[in-house]
Structure formats: C-alpha cells, structure tokens
Short mmCIF file of C-alpha atoms in Angstrom, two decimals:
data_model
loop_
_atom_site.label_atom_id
_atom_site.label_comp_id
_atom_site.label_asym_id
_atom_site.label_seq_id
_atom_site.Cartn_x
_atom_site.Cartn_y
_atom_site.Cartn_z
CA UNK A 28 129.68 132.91 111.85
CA UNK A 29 128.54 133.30 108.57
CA UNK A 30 128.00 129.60 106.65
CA UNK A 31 126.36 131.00 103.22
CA UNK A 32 129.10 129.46 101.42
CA UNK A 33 128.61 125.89 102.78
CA UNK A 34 125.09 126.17 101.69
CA UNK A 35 126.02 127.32 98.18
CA UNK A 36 128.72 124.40 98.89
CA UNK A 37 126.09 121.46 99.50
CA UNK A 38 123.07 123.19 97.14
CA UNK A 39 125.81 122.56 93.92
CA UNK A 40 126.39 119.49 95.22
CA UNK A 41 123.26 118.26 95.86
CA UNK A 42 122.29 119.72 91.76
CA UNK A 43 125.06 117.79 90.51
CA UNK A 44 123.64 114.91 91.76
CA UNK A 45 120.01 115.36 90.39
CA UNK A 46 121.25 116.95 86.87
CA UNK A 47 123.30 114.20 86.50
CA UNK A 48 120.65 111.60 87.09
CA UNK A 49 122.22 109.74 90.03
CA UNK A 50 119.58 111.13 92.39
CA UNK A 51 115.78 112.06 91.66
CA UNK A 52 115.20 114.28 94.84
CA UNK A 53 116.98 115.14 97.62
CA UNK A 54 117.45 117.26 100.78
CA UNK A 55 119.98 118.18 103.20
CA UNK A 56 120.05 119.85 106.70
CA UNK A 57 122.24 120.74 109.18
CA UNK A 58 122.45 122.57 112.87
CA UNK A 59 125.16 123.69 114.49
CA UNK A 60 124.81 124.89 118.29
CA UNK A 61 120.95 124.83 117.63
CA UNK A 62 121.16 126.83 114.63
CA UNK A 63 120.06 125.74 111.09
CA UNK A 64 123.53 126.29 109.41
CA UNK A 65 122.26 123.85 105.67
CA UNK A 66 119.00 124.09 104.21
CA UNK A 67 118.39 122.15 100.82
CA UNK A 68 116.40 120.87 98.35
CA UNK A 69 116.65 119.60 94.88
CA UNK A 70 114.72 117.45 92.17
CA UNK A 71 111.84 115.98 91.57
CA UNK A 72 109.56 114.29 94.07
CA UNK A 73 107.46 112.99 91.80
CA UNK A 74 108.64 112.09 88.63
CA UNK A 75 105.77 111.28 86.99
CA UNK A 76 103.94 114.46 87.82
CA UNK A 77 107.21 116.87 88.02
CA UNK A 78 106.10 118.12 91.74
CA UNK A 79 109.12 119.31 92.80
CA UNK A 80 110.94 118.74 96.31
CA UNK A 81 111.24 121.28 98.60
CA UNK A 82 112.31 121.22 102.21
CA UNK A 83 108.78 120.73 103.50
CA UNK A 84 108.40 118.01 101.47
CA UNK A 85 108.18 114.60 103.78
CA UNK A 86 110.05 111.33 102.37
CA UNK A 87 109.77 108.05 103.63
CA UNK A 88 112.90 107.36 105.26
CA UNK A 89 112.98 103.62 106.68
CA UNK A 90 115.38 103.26 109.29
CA UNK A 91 116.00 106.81 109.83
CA UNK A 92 112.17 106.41 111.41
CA UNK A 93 114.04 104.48 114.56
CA UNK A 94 115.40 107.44 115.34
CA UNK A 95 112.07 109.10 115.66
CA UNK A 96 111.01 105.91 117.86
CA UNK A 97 114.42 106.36 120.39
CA UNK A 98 114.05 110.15 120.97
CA UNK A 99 110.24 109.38 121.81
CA UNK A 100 111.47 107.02 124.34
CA UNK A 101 114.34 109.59 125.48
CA UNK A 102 111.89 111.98 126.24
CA UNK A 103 109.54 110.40 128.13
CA UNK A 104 112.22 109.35 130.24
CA UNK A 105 113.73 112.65 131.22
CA UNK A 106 109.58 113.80 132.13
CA UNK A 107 109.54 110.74 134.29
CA UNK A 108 107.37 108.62 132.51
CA UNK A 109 109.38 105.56 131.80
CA UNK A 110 112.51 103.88 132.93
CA UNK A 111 114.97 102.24 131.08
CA UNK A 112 115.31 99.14 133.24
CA UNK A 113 110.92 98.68 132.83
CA UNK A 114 110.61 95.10 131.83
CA UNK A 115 108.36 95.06 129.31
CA UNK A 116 106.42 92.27 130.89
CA UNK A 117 105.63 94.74 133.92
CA UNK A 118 103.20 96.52 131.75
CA UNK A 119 102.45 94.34 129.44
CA UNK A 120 102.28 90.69 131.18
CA UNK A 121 101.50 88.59 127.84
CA UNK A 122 104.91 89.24 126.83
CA UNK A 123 106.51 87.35 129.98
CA UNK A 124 105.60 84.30 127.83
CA UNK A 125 108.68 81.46 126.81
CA UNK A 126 111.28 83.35 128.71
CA UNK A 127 110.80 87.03 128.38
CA UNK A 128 109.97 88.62 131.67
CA UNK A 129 113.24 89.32 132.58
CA UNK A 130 113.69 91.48 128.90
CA UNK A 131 113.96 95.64 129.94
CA UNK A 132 113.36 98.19 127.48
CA UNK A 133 117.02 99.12 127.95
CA UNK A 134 117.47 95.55 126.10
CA UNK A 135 115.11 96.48 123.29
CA UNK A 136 116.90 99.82 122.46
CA UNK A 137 120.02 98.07 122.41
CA UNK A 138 119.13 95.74 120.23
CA UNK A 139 120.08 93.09 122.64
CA UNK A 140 116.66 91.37 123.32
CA UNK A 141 116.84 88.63 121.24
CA UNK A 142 113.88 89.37 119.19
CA UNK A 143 115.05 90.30 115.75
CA UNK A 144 113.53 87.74 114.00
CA UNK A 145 109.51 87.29 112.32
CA UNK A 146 107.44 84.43 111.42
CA UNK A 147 108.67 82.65 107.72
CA UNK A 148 105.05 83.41 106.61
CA UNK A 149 104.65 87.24 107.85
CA UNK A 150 103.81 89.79 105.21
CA UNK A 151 103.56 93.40 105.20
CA UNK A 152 99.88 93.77 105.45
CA UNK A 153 100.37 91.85 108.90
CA UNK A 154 102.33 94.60 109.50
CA UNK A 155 99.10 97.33 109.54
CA UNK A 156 97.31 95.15 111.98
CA UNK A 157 99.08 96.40 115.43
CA UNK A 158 97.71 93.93 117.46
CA UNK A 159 98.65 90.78 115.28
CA UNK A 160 101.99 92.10 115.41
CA UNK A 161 102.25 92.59 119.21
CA UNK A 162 100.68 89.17 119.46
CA UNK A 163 103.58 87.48 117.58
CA UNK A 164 106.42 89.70 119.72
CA UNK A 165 104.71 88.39 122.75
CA UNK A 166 104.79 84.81 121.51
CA UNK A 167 108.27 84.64 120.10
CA UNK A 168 111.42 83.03 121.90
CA UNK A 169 114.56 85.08 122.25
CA UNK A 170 117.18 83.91 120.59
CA UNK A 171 119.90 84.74 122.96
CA UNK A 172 120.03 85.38 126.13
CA UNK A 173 118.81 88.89 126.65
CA UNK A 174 121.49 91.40 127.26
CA UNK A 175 124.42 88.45 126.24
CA UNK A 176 124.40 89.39 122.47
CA UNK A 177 123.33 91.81 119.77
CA UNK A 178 121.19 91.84 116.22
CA UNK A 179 119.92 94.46 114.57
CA UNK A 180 116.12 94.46 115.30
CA UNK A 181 115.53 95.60 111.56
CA UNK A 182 111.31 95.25 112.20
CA UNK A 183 110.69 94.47 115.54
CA UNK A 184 111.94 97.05 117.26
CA UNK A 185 109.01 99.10 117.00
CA UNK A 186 106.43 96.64 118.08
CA UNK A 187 108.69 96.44 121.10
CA UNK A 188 109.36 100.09 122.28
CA UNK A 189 105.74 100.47 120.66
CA UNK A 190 104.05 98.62 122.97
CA UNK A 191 105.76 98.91 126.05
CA UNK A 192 105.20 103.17 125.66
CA UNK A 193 101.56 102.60 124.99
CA UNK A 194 101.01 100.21 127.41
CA UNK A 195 103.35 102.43 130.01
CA UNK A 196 101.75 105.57 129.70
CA UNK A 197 98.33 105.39 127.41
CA UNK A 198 99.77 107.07 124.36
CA UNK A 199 100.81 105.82 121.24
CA UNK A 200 104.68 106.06 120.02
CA UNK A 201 103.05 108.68 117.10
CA UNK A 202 100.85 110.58 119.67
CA UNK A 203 104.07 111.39 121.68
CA UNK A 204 105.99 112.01 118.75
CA UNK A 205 103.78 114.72 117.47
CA UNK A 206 102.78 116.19 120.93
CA UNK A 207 105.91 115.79 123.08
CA UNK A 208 108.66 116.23 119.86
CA UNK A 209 107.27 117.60 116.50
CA UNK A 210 105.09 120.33 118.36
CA UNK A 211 107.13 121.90 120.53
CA UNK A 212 109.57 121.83 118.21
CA UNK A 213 107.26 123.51 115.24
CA UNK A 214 107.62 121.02 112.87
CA UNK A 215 104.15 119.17 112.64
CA UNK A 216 103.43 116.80 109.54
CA UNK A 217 107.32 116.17 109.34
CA UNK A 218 108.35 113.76 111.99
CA UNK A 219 106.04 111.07 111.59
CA UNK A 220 105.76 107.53 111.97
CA UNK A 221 102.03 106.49 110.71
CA UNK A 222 100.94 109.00 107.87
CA UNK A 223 97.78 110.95 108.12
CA UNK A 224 95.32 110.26 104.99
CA UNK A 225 95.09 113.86 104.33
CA UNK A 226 99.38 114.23 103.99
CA UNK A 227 99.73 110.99 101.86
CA UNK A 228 99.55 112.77 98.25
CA UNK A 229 102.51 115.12 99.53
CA UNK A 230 105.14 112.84 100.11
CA UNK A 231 107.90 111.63 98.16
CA UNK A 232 107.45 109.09 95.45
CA UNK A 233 110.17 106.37 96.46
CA UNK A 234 111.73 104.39 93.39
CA UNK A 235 114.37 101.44 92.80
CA UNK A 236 117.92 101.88 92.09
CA UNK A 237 119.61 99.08 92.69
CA UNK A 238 118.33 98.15 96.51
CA UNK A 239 115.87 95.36 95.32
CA UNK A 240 119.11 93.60 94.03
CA UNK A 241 121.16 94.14 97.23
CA UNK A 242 117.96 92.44 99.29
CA UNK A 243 118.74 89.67 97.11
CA UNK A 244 122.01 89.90 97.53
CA UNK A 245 121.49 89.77 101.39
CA UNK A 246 119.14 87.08 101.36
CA UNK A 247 121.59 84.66 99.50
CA UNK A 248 125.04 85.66 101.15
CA UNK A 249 123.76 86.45 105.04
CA UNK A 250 122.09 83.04 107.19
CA UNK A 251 120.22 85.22 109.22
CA UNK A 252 119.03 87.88 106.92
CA UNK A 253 115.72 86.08 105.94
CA UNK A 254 115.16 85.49 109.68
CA UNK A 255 114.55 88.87 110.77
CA UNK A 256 113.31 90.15 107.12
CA UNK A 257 111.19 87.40 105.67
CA UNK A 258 110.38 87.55 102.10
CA UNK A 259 107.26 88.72 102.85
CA UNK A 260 108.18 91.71 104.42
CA UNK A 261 110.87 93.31 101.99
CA UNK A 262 111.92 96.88 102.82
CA UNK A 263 111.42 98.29 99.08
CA UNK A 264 110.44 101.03 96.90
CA UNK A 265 106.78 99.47 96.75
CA UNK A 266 106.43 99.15 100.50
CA UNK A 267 107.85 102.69 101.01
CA UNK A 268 105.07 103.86 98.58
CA UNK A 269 102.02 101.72 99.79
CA UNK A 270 99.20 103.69 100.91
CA UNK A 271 98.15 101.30 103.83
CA UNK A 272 101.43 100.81 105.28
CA UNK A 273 102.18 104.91 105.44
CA UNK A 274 99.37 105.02 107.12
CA UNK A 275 100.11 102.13 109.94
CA UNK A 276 102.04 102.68 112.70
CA UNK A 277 105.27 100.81 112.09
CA UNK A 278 107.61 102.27 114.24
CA UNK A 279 111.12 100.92 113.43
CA UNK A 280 110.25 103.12 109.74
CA UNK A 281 108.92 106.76 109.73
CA UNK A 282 108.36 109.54 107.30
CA UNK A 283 110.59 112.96 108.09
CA UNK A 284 111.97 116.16 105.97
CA UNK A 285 115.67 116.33 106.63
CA UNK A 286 115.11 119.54 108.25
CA UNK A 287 113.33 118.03 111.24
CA UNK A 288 115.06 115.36 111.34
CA UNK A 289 118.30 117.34 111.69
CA UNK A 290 116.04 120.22 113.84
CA UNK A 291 115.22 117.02 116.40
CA UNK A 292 118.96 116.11 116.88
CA UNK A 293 119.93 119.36 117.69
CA UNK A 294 117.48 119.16 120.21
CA UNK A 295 118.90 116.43 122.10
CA UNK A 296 122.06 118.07 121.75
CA UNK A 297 121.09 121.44 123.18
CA UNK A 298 118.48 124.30 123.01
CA UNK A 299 116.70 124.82 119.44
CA UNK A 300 114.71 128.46 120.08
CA UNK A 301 114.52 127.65 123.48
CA UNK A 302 113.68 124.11 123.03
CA UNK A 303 115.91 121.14 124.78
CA UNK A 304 114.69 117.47 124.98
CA UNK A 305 116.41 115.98 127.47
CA UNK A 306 119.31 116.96 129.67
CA UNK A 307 123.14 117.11 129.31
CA UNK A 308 123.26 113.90 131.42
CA UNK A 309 120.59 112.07 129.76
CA UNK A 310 122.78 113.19 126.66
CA UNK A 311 125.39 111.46 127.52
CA UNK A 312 124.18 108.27 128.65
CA UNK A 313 122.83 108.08 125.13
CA UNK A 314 125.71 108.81 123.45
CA UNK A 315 127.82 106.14 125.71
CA UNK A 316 128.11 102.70 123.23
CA UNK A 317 127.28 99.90 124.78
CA UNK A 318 127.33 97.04 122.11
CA UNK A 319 130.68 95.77 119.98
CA UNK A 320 131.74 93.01 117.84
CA UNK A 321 129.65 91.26 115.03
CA UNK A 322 125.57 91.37 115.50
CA UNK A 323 123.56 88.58 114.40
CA UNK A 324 121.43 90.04 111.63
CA UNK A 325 124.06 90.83 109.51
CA UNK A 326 127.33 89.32 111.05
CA UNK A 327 128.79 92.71 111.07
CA UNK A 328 130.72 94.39 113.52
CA UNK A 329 127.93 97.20 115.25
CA UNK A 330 128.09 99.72 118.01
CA UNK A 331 124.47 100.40 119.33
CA UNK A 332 124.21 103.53 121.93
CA UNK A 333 120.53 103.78 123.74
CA UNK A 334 119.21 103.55 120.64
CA UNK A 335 121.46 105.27 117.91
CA UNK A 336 124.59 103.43 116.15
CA UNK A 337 127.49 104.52 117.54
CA UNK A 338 129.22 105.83 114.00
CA UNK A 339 132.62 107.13 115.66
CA UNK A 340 132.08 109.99 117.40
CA UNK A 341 128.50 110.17 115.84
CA UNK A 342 125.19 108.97 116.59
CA UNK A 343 122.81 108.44 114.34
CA UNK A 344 120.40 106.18 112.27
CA UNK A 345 120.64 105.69 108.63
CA UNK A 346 117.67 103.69 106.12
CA UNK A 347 117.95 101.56 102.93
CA UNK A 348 118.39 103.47 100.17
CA UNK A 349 120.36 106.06 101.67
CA UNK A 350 118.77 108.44 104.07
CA UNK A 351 120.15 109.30 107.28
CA UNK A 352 120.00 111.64 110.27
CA UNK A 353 122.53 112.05 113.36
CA UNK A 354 124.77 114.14 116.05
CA UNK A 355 128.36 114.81 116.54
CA UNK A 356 128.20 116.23 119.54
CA UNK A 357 131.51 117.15 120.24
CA UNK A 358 131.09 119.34 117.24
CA UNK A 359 127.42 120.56 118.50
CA UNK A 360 126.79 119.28 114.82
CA UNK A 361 123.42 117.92 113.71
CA UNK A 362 123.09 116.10 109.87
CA UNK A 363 120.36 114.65 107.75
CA UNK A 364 119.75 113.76 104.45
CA UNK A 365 116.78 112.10 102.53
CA UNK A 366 116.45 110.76 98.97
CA UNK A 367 114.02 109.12 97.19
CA UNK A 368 116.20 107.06 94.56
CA UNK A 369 116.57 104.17 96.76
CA UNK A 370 120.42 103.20 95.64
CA UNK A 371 123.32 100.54 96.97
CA UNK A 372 127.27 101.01 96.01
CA UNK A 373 127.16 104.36 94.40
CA UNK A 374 129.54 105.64 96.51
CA UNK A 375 126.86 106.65 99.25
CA UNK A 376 126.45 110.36 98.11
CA UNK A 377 124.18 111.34 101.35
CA UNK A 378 127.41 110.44 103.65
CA UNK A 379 129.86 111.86 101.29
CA UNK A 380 127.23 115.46 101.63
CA UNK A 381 127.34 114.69 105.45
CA UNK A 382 131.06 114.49 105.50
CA UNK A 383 131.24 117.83 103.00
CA UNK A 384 128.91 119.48 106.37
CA UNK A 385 131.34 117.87 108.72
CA UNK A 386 134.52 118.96 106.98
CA UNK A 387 133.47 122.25 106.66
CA UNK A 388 132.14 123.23 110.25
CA UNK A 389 135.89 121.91 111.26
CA UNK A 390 137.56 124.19 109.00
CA UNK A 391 135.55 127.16 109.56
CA UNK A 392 135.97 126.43 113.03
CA UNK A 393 139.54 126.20 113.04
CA UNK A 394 140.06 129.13 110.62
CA UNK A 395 137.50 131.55 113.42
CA UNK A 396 140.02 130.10 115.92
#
C-alpha cells in the first residue's frame, strides 16, 4: 500500500508546528510490517547557527534512551547471554550489600527493585564517573521489598542494567548497542547512549520551554520526586546540551534520530531487511505488563512491561520534553518522534503526530480491507 499521503499528512503537520513557533526542530518516523511508512524532518537544529534538522540528525532524547538500554538487554537474552532471573549480585557480588542479593535483573527492568532513589548531594558530574555511580547503587538500601512494589527508576536504571551487562558478559551497554543493534541494523551514530567526541557538534541543540518550571513544579507538589531526582541532577535543557555528560555513558538517557529509533522497534516486532532481534516469543513476554496501580516516584498509576510502559496496547518509552519511541504490535506499527524545544502542557504535539500515524494506518487498513 501506498502511504505518500500520510507523509505529506505528518510533513504539514510537523511545518505547522515549526512555522508557527511552537516547535524549533523536529522529526517523525514510522514502520509498518518492517517498512519505513513516515520519514520527517523540520526546523532548525541549531538556532543560533540555522543548521537545519534532517533525519540523520541525532537529538538527545532522555528517557526515550531506556529504550535503547531494554532492547540491549532483550537481545542479549535471546543469543543466550543473560537471563532475566540473574541476580545482579551473582556477577557483581558488591551489590549483595544491605539486602540486595536476592534483586534479579527482571526486578531492575521492571522498575520494581527498590532503587529509584540518589544521594541528596549527587550532581551530574558524578554522573560521568561510572564507577562512583555503581559504587553508590551497590551501597544503597531498597526501599521496598524487591518485586512487592514499583517506582519509576528515572536515573538509576542504567547503572543497574549497566552494570550487571558489563559485568555479565565483558561489554559495555554502548558496545552492544552499536555492535549487536545499531550495526546490523545500518544505523551507526544514531542509537547511542554515550556520544563520541567526533559526533558531538552534530547533534541537536536542546532548549527550555517550559520543562524547567514543571521540575519545579514536581519538586514542590510530589514527596518523592526529589528522592530519585535530586536537585543536583535536574534532567534539563543544559544537561541535555553538556559536552561531558553526552559523552558519559548514562544509560537510562541516550541520543537517537527518530528514524532508528522507530527502525529498532520494528525490529523487535519483526524482520527489518532481513533483520529480527529477538523472537515472536521473546516478543511477547515483553509486551506482557506486569506492574499496575500508583508507582512511588510519581504516585501515578504505571504499567511497566520488561522494560517498556505498557501505554494500552503500546509499548514504548517517552523523555521530558516530549520525545518518544514505541510499538503497537497488533498493528505491526512502529512510532517515534524527537524535538528539541523541551515543552510541558502544550497539548503534547509528538503524541497527537503519533496518534495522526496511528489513525491513519487503521483507516487505510480498513479502507484496503
């Protein structure tokens, strides 16, 4: 089937937004079946130069990056290389300390640990020193029984999984990431968790919206919020644009172009020129919820999968700001979307694009039916 006219459908969409100056850059991708269906691009990634975006063009993506740090985890599993039920303590014994070595990975990717909190006093340049990090996971106290209860592990969860897949099987998270995912999926320099030097000047500028006020807004109104994001370690424009974090491996953040991002998805979904990440079992086993009911970060009701939420019939991850990436599969449907205007209650234009995508496969499903 034909999908020009969704293109042309999201590509005015997706100008509206810039020309009106409610976005800065964006872009949009979508598979269906394995099958780029939505390819776009629009605005500026750096203002203050005029370099424009284009789909190669990598943005920092916060969140989205956990999705990166799951499918890494995914994969090993289907080669053999890691269980879900590994306590982390089995391979990395330091971490059995106050409590822990009963804590599986299966625990982590849930988000049911009990780790989502940090020091009061840790800052983001702790957060480029891997070891220091993995030193405070391994002497932090769960706050819950593991596996009894669920918070969003907003930073920890990538010293966690981190960890535990370089102590399990000699690799860093962004060595299998760019070997076992990006490469054989041809998309190298656009999945990425640390940032090489030489790809630093090519990425999106990230700027403030309104998000620094809704941090505020968190801190004051949620008990827990400072907890797991001290005020040392804000997820802002600044820290999305600072040179030494990019380059750090912090895996519960990553840098992506929508079109991998959406390219990796469809992967996990099915074959992507001949490419398939893990199996239709492992699929679904992934895709199965296995968390409900309010989660202790942000008192919210949350439905966590093996590492995706659980959006309906969707999985996916979305970041501050706005950027997101997921699967419908009972649609075969991939999404993503990144921006670099980093906005809060403007009516969420990235889901209202994804829903646009969504709307449309239906339709031109049910009118080919």
């Amino acid at each position: 089937m034909n999908w020009h006219h969704l293109q042309q459908r999201v590509q005015q969409r997706v100008d509206d937004l810039v020309g009106s100056g409610q976005e800065t850059g964006v872009q949009v991708a979508a598979y269906l079946h394995g099958v780029k269906i939505v390819d776009v691009a629009a605005g500026l990634a750096d203002p203050a130069t005029g370099r424009p975006v284009t789909a190669g063009t990598p943005f920092f993506s916060y969140s989205t990056g956990k999705a990166l740090t799951s499918t890494v985890v995914h994969v090993l599993a289907e080669q053999g290389r890691i269980d879900y039920d590994l306590r982390l303590a089995d391979v990395w014994p330091e971490f059995a300390r106050h409590g822990k070595s009963g804590i599986t990975l299966r625990h982590v990717l849930t988000h049911t640990a009990g780790l989502p909190a940090l020091p009061p006093d840790v800052t983001t340049a702790d957060f480029t020193d891997w070891h220091r990090m993995c030193t405070i996971m391994a002497d932090a106290e769960p706050l819950w029984e593991p596996g009894t209860a669920h918070g969003y592990h907003v930073w920890t969860y990538g010293w966690l999984v981190g960890e535990t897949v370089r102590r399990a099987t000699g690799r860093t998270l962004s060595r299998v990431l760019a070997e076992d995912v990006a490469a054989p999926l041809d998309v190298p320099g656009e999945l990425l968790l640390g940032v090489p030097e030489k790809d630093l000047d090519g990425l999106a500028v990230l700027h403030d919206r309104s998000w620094s006020d809704a941090l505020k807004q968190l801190s004051a109104n949620l008990p827990n919020f400072d907890r797991a994001v001290p005020h040392g370690a804000r997820p802002d424009a600044d820290l999305g644009n600072d040179r030494a974090f990019l380059r750090a491996d912090v895996p519960a953040v990553g840098t992506i172009t929508a079109r991998a991002a959406a390219r990796m998805f469809a992967a996990l979904l099915g074959e992507v020129d001949g490419v398939r990440l893990i199996s239709p079992d492992r699929l679904r086993e992934v895709s199965r919820p296995v968390t409900r009911g309010p989660e202790w970060t942000f008192g919210m009701p949350a439905r966590w999968t093996l590492g995706y939420a659980a959006d309906g019939p969707m999985i996916d991850v979305g970041g501050i700001g706005g950027s997101l990436a997921g699967a419908l599969p009972e649609l075969g449907l991939t999404v993503a979307a990144t921006k670099n205007a980093l906005a809060v209650g403007d009516g969420d234009p990235m889901e209202q694009l994804r829903e646009m995508i969504i709307s449309g496969v239906r339709d031109g499903q049910v009118s080919r039916a």
